[in-house]
mmCIF file of C-alpha atoms in Angstrom:
data_model
loop_
_atom_site.group_PDB
_atom_site.id
_atom_site.type_symbol
_atom_site.label_atom_id
_atom_site.label_comp_id
_atom_site.label_asym_id
_atom_site.label_seq_id
_atom_site.Cartn_x
_atom_site.Cartn_y
_atom_site.Cartn_z
ATOM 1 C CA UNK A 1 29.053 -22.966 12.513
ATOM 2 C CA UNK A 2 30.830 -20.842 9.875
ATOM 3 C CA UNK A 3 34.019 -19.173 10.162
ATOM 4 C CA UNK A 4 32.530 -15.679 10.536
ATOM 5 C CA UNK A 5 30.322 -16.942 13.440
ATOM 6 C CA UNK A 6 31.729 -16.160 16.756
ATOM 7 C CA UNK A 7 28.457 -17.258 18.714
ATOM 8 C CA UNK A 8 25.992 -19.488 17.725
ATOM 9 C CA UNK A 9 22.722 -20.548 19.881
ATOM 10 C CA UNK A 10 20.673 -23.209 18.396
ATOM 11 C CA UNK A 11 17.381 -24.373 20.027
ATOM 12 C CA UNK A 12 18.403 -23.435 23.373
ATOM 13 C CA UNK A 13 16.211 -24.146 26.546
ATOM 14 C CA UNK A 14 17.138 -23.731 29.940
ATOM 15 C CA UNK A 15 14.782 -24.975 32.927
ATOM 16 C CA UNK A 16 15.371 -24.105 36.541
ATOM 17 C CA UNK A 17 13.099 -25.954 38.656
ATOM 18 C CA UNK A 18 9.746 -25.915 36.925
ATOM 19 C CA UNK A 19 10.447 -22.506 35.420
ATOM 20 C CA UNK A 20 11.457 -22.109 31.849
ATOM 21 C CA UNK A 21 13.964 -19.409 31.870
ATOM 22 C CA UNK A 22 15.166 -19.602 28.026
ATOM 23 C CA UNK A 23 12.832 -21.190 25.424
ATOM 24 C CA UNK A 24 14.122 -22.107 21.841
ATOM 25 C CA UNK A 25 16.466 -19.411 21.619
ATOM 26 C CA UNK A 26 18.231 -19.191 18.208
ATOM 27 C CA UNK A 27 21.001 -16.459 17.956
ATOM 28 C CA UNK A 28 24.044 -15.783 15.831
ATOM 29 C CA UNK A 29 26.821 -13.230 16.253
ATOM 30 C CA UNK A 30 29.136 -12.729 13.605
ATOM 31 C CA UNK A 31 32.527 -10.924 13.188
ATOM 32 C CA UNK A 32 32.572 -7.135 13.193
ATOM 33 C CA UNK A 33 29.329 -7.102 14.875
ATOM 34 C CA UNK A 34 28.368 -5.348 18.256
ATOM 35 C CA UNK A 35 25.057 -6.253 19.967
ATOM 36 C CA UNK A 36 22.851 -4.860 22.453
ATOM 37 C CA UNK A 37 20.615 -7.600 24.184
ATOM 38 C CA UNK A 38 17.561 -5.890 25.463
ATOM 39 C CA UNK A 39 14.637 -6.905 27.496
ATOM 40 C CA UNK A 40 12.778 -6.329 30.819
ATOM 41 C CA UNK A 41 14.121 -7.538 34.197
ATOM 42 C CA UNK A 42 13.486 -11.318 34.510
ATOM 43 C CA UNK A 43 13.218 -11.696 30.513
ATOM 44 C CA UNK A 44 16.268 -14.220 30.671
ATOM 45 C CA UNK A 45 18.897 -11.875 28.879
ATOM 46 C CA UNK A 46 21.323 -12.134 31.741
ATOM 47 C CA UNK A 47 21.269 -16.231 31.701
ATOM 48 C CA UNK A 48 21.533 -16.263 28.108
ATOM 49 C CA UNK A 49 24.670 -14.305 28.346
ATOM 50 C CA UNK A 50 25.865 -16.307 31.419
ATOM 51 C CA UNK A 51 26.133 -19.466 29.424
ATOM 52 C CA UNK A 52 28.825 -18.128 27.375
ATOM 53 C CA UNK A 53 31.111 -18.038 30.587
ATOM 54 C CA UNK A 54 30.187 -21.529 31.439
ATOM 55 C CA UNK A 55 28.299 -20.246 34.484
ATOM 56 C CA UNK A 56 25.039 -21.758 33.222
ATOM 57 C CA UNK A 57 24.583 -24.905 30.933
ATOM 58 C CA UNK A 58 21.468 -25.386 28.555
ATOM 59 C CA UNK A 59 18.856 -27.948 29.496
ATOM 60 C CA UNK A 60 18.696 -28.762 25.710
ATOM 61 C CA UNK A 61 20.040 -27.240 22.519
ATOM 62 C CA UNK A 62 23.610 -26.311 21.672
ATOM 63 C CA UNK A 63 25.949 -23.330 22.109
ATOM 64 C CA UNK A 64 29.111 -22.500 20.227
ATOM 65 C CA UNK A 65 31.657 -19.820 21.318
ATOM 66 C CA UNK A 66 34.462 -19.314 18.934
ATOM 67 C CA UNK A 67 33.959 -22.448 17.326
ATOM 68 C CA UNK A 68 33.846 -24.674 20.384
ATOM 69 C CA UNK A 69 30.688 -26.299 21.808
ATOM 70 C CA UNK A 70 29.873 -25.682 25.352
ATOM 71 C CA UNK A 71 30.121 -28.597 27.363
ATOM 72 C CA UNK A 72 32.507 -30.339 25.095
ATOM 73 C CA UNK A 73 35.407 -28.427 25.450
ATOM 74 C CA UNK A 74 37.705 -27.163 28.267
ATOM 75 C CA UNK A 75 35.808 -24.004 28.801
ATOM 76 C CA UNK A 76 38.683 -22.119 30.779
ATOM 77 C CA UNK A 77 40.244 -21.498 27.382
ATOM 78 C CA UNK A 78 37.033 -19.841 26.224
ATOM 79 C CA UNK A 79 36.712 -17.704 29.435
ATOM 80 C CA UNK A 80 40.128 -16.267 29.048
ATOM 81 C CA UNK A 81 39.101 -14.819 25.636
ATOM 82 C CA UNK A 82 36.071 -13.133 27.193
ATOM 83 C CA UNK A 83 35.939 -9.933 29.387
ATOM 84 C CA UNK A 84 33.134 -9.399 31.771
ATOM 85 C CA UNK A 85 31.952 -6.363 33.774
ATOM 86 C CA UNK A 86 28.546 -6.287 35.625
ATOM 87 C CA UNK A 87 26.820 -6.250 39.024
ATOM 88 C CA UNK A 88 27.946 -9.876 39.846
ATOM 89 C CA UNK A 89 31.358 -8.521 40.705
ATOM 90 C CA UNK A 90 29.587 -6.839 43.744
ATOM 91 C CA UNK A 91 29.811 -10.226 45.703
ATOM 92 C CA UNK A 92 33.611 -9.420 45.891
ATOM 93 C CA UNK A 93 33.155 -5.854 47.253
ATOM 94 C CA UNK A 94 35.027 -6.624 50.501
ATOM 95 C CA UNK A 95 38.032 -7.415 48.643
ATOM 96 C CA UNK A 96 37.665 -4.606 45.920
ATOM 97 C CA UNK A 97 37.444 -2.161 48.734
ATOM 98 C CA UNK A 98 40.867 -2.634 49.982
ATOM 99 C CA UNK A 99 42.500 -2.273 46.541
ATOM 100 C CA UNK A 100 43.549 0.862 44.597
ATOM 101 C CA UNK A 101 42.118 1.476 41.166
ATOM 102 C CA UNK A 102 45.348 0.603 39.402
ATOM 103 C CA UNK A 103 45.691 -2.708 41.171
ATOM 104 C CA UNK A 104 42.007 -3.714 40.238
ATOM 105 C CA UNK A 105 42.847 -2.981 36.466
ATOM 106 C CA UNK A 106 45.909 -4.924 36.704
ATOM 107 C CA UNK A 107 43.995 -7.870 38.054
ATOM 108 C CA UNK A 108 41.860 -7.965 35.047
ATOM 109 C CA UNK A 109 44.778 -9.577 33.226
ATOM 110 C CA UNK A 110 44.546 -12.698 35.329
ATOM 111 C CA UNK A 111 40.609 -12.494 35.683
ATOM 112 C CA UNK A 112 41.103 -12.544 39.452
ATOM 113 C CA UNK A 113 40.040 -10.360 42.395
ATOM 114 C CA UNK A 114 43.490 -9.542 43.763
ATOM 115 C CA UNK A 115 47.009 -10.004 42.243
ATOM 116 C CA UNK A 116 48.522 -13.319 43.050
ATOM 117 C CA UNK A 117 50.603 -13.914 40.031
ATOM 118 C CA UNK A 118 53.728 -12.186 38.733
ATOM 119 C CA UNK A 119 53.399 -8.902 37.202
ATOM 120 C CA UNK A 120 55.653 -7.035 34.467
ATOM 121 C CA UNK A 121 56.327 -3.281 33.903
ATOM 122 C CA UNK A 122 54.329 -3.627 30.831
ATOM 123 C CA UNK A 123 51.220 -4.825 32.850
ATOM 124 C CA UNK A 124 51.344 -1.610 35.102
ATOM 125 C CA UNK A 125 51.942 0.667 31.883
ATOM 126 C CA UNK A 126 49.117 -0.884 30.125
ATOM 127 C CA UNK A 127 46.842 -0.150 33.402
ATOM 128 C CA UNK A 128 48.127 3.489 33.339
ATOM 129 C CA UNK A 129 46.934 3.750 29.704
ATOM 130 C CA UNK A 130 43.566 2.256 30.635
ATOM 131 C CA UNK A 131 43.156 4.816 33.643
ATOM 132 C CA UNK A 132 43.800 7.500 31.026
ATOM 133 C CA UNK A 133 41.557 6.070 28.424
ATOM 134 C CA UNK A 134 38.564 5.983 30.942
ATOM 135 C CA UNK A 135 39.551 9.384 32.439
ATOM 136 C CA UNK A 136 40.555 7.885 35.856
ATOM 137 C CA UNK A 137 44.211 8.991 36.065
ATOM 138 C CA UNK A 138 43.295 11.143 39.052
ATOM 139 C CA UNK A 139 42.246 8.128 40.937
ATOM 140 C CA UNK A 140 45.250 5.872 40.260
ATOM 141 C CA UNK A 141 46.137 5.178 43.930
ATOM 142 C CA UNK A 142 42.625 5.754 45.438
ATOM 143 C CA UNK A 143 41.079 2.809 47.210
ATOM 144 C CA UNK A 144 38.123 1.419 45.536
ATOM 145 C CA UNK A 145 35.825 2.164 48.546
ATOM 146 C CA UNK A 146 36.700 5.916 48.245
ATOM 147 C CA UNK A 147 35.450 6.285 44.544
ATOM 148 C CA UNK A 148 31.882 7.067 43.499
ATOM 149 C CA UNK A 149 29.581 4.415 41.976
ATOM 150 C CA UNK A 150 30.319 5.928 38.801
ATOM 151 C CA UNK A 151 33.846 5.883 39.032
ATOM 152 C CA UNK A 152 33.893 2.297 40.405
ATOM 153 C CA UNK A 153 32.062 1.292 37.341
ATOM 154 C CA UNK A 154 34.533 2.788 35.025
ATOM 155 C CA UNK A 155 37.319 1.064 37.036
ATOM 156 C CA UNK A 156 35.678 -2.125 36.474
ATOM 157 C CA UNK A 157 35.065 -1.555 32.807
ATOM 158 C CA UNK A 158 38.745 -0.838 32.291
ATOM 159 C CA UNK A 159 39.646 -3.938 34.260
ATOM 160 C CA UNK A 160 37.577 -5.808 31.715
ATOM 161 C CA UNK A 161 39.470 -4.636 28.912
ATOM 162 C CA UNK A 162 43.014 -5.203 30.715
ATOM 163 C CA UNK A 163 43.313 -8.754 29.123
ATOM 164 C CA UNK A 164 42.747 -7.413 25.529
ATOM 165 C CA UNK A 165 39.732 -9.919 25.237
ATOM 166 C CA UNK A 166 38.164 -11.135 21.934
ATOM 167 C CA UNK A 167 34.709 -10.415 23.375
ATOM 168 C CA UNK A 168 33.411 -8.125 25.966
ATOM 169 C CA UNK A 169 30.088 -8.745 27.850
ATOM 170 C CA UNK A 170 28.758 -5.829 29.772
ATOM 171 C CA UNK A 171 25.515 -6.869 32.226
ATOM 172 C CA UNK A 172 23.869 -3.886 32.875
ATOM 173 C CA UNK A 173 26.928 -1.492 33.611
ATOM 174 C CA UNK A 174 24.762 1.799 34.054
ATOM 175 C CA UNK A 175 22.422 0.235 36.716
ATOM 176 C CA UNK A 176 21.884 2.604 39.437
ATOM 177 C CA UNK A 177 24.106 5.459 37.778
ATOM 178 C CA UNK A 178 22.710 8.943 37.641
ATOM 179 C CA UNK A 179 22.510 10.559 34.145
ATOM 180 C CA UNK A 180 26.114 12.208 34.289
ATOM 181 C CA UNK A 181 27.872 8.886 35.393
ATOM 182 C CA UNK A 182 25.966 6.904 32.709
ATOM 183 C CA UNK A 183 27.104 9.259 29.932
ATOM 184 C CA UNK A 184 30.761 9.362 31.244
ATOM 185 C CA UNK A 185 30.609 5.588 31.258
ATOM 186 C CA UNK A 186 29.010 5.416 27.783
ATOM 187 C CA UNK A 187 31.298 8.089 26.122
ATOM 188 C CA UNK A 188 34.441 5.925 27.483
ATOM 189 C CA UNK A 189 33.029 2.796 26.251
ATOM 190 C CA UNK A 190 32.190 4.277 22.760
ATOM 191 C CA UNK A 191 35.774 5.397 22.340
ATOM 192 C CA UNK A 192 37.068 1.870 23.334
ATOM 193 C CA UNK A 193 34.910 0.051 21.106
ATOM 194 C CA UNK A 194 35.934 2.236 18.004
ATOM 195 C CA UNK A 195 39.490 1.892 18.848
ATOM 196 C CA UNK A 196 39.592 -2.005 19.453
ATOM 197 C CA UNK A 197 38.699 -5.228 17.597
ATOM 198 C CA UNK A 198 36.770 -6.576 20.607
ATOM 199 C CA UNK A 199 33.288 -7.800 19.980
ATOM 200 C CA UNK A 200 30.829 -6.123 22.376
ATOM 201 C CA UNK A 201 27.651 -7.724 23.928
ATOM 202 C CA UNK A 202 25.777 -5.127 26.064
ATOM 203 C CA UNK A 203 22.799 -6.431 28.297
ATOM 204 C CA UNK A 204 20.413 -3.653 29.245
ATOM 205 C CA UNK A 205 16.719 -2.809 29.833
ATOM 206 C CA UNK A 206 17.261 0.575 28.588
ATOM 207 C CA UNK A 207 17.512 1.372 24.870
ATOM 208 C CA UNK A 208 18.938 4.747 25.889
ATOM 209 C CA UNK A 209 22.118 2.911 26.732
ATOM 210 C CA UNK A 210 22.883 1.503 23.178
ATOM 211 C CA UNK A 211 25.742 3.688 22.020
ATOM 212 C CA UNK A 212 26.318 4.403 18.304
ATOM 213 C CA UNK A 213 29.008 1.690 18.016
ATOM 214 C CA UNK A 214 26.585 -1.239 18.475
ATOM 215 C CA UNK A 215 25.231 -2.343 15.253
ATOM 216 C CA UNK A 216 22.721 -5.123 16.164
ATOM 217 C CA UNK A 217 20.183 -5.612 18.760
ATOM 218 C CA UNK A 218 18.472 -8.833 20.231
ATOM 219 C CA UNK A 219 15.138 -8.175 22.090
ATOM 220 C CA UNK A 220 14.201 -10.865 24.725
ATOM 221 C CA UNK A 221 10.748 -11.334 26.189
ATOM 222 C CA UNK A 222 9.562 -14.107 28.483
ATOM 223 C CA UNK A 223 12.772 -16.293 27.547
ATOM 224 C CA UNK A 224 12.504 -15.770 23.828
ATOM 225 C CA UNK A 225 14.282 -13.888 21.454
ATOM 226 C CA UNK A 226 11.473 -12.127 19.611
ATOM 227 C CA UNK A 227 13.596 -9.888 17.337
ATOM 228 C CA UNK A 228 17.325 -9.746 16.306
ATOM 229 C CA UNK A 229 19.189 -8.182 13.522
ATOM 230 C CA UNK A 230 20.362 -4.601 12.747
ATOM 231 C CA UNK A 231 19.581 -2.163 15.563
ATOM 232 C CA UNK A 232 17.293 0.198 13.433
ATOM 233 C CA UNK A 233 15.367 -2.790 12.096
ATOM 234 C CA UNK A 234 14.673 -4.385 15.488
ATOM 235 C CA UNK A 235 14.452 -1.294 17.828
ATOM 236 C CA UNK A 236 10.961 -0.360 16.451
ATOM 237 C CA UNK A 237 7.631 0.940 17.966
ATOM 238 C CA UNK A 238 6.068 -2.548 17.105
ATOM 239 C CA UNK A 239 8.707 -4.773 18.475
ATOM 240 C CA UNK A 240 9.196 -2.812 21.797
ATOM 241 C CA UNK A 241 5.779 -2.177 22.502
ATOM 242 C CA UNK A 242 4.893 -5.911 22.165
ATOM 243 C CA UNK A 243 8.069 -6.792 24.201
ATOM 244 C CA UNK A 244 7.590 -4.329 26.815
ATOM 245 C CA UNK A 245 3.721 -4.802 27.190
ATOM 246 C CA UNK A 246 2.870 -1.026 26.901
ATOM 247 C CA UNK A 247 2.725 1.394 23.884
ATOM 248 C CA UNK A 248 6.004 2.946 23.177
ATOM 249 C CA UNK A 249 7.653 5.116 20.419
ATOM 250 C CA UNK A 250 11.263 5.177 19.649
ATOM 251 C CA UNK A 251 13.159 8.498 18.550
ATOM 252 C CA UNK A 252 16.680 8.242 16.935
ATOM 253 C CA UNK A 253 19.264 11.068 17.499
ATOM 254 C CA UNK A 254 22.938 11.298 16.804
ATOM 255 C CA UNK A 255 23.124 7.452 16.450
ATOM 256 C CA UNK A 256 21.272 6.790 20.052
ATOM 257 C CA UNK A 257 17.723 5.610 20.341
ATOM 258 C CA UNK A 258 15.409 7.121 22.801
ATOM 259 C CA UNK A 259 12.071 5.720 24.245
ATOM 260 C CA UNK A 260 8.872 7.332 24.800
ATOM 261 C CA UNK A 261 5.708 5.843 26.452
ATOM 262 C CA UNK A 262 2.745 6.788 24.564
ATOM 263 C CA UNK A 263 -0.167 7.770 27.033
ATOM 264 C CA UNK A 264 -3.675 7.346 25.856
#
């Protein structure tokens, strides 16, 4: 692993029961790159990213994150350098519902649901800046349960930035959002990625969510990385038609890609 490599997957396989979830995955993320990980539901993309947090371990092959090999290092030190936002946090909904937007954002410093450690004035000031950055100031003291789904997603996104992580993993953060809420979230994310040095890994089945700040893309199909590299070289008609199993065309406008299904 070279000094510029932040993530390295080499010949990674993951088998659950008799099902092969990931099959011979090779993938490298380097300093200065922001990636979209794209694939249909069930393609293995979320499992692939979960391994970086130590939630799954490869059946064979090796994974290095920040120069450390998964399974041969105290992974709690690695997890502290990674911010995460995704639908998996919904399992803590009963706890989140009783906290304010500001409290939830501050809890991101400790990677906890709820605040159980000593906070400082600087922590609350940083949370206030994040509330402003994500256009959530009007919700500062509102309970999470009173927020719309789009507002909740932006609060969790702000929470993920609270600890100033070296890497951010967003697992389908726009799932279930209407188009206005989706665009509000993506606009906020674009602004934060441009301002900060955090490496972004964005998992999605929708190429329309790939913001201009994202530089690279990996396409996953049936547990394999079928294409990876600069996004305009990867997100092509041929690659996506093959990965999605139907004819599609890609259109680029203002740094964003849009997918059209070709009807015969």
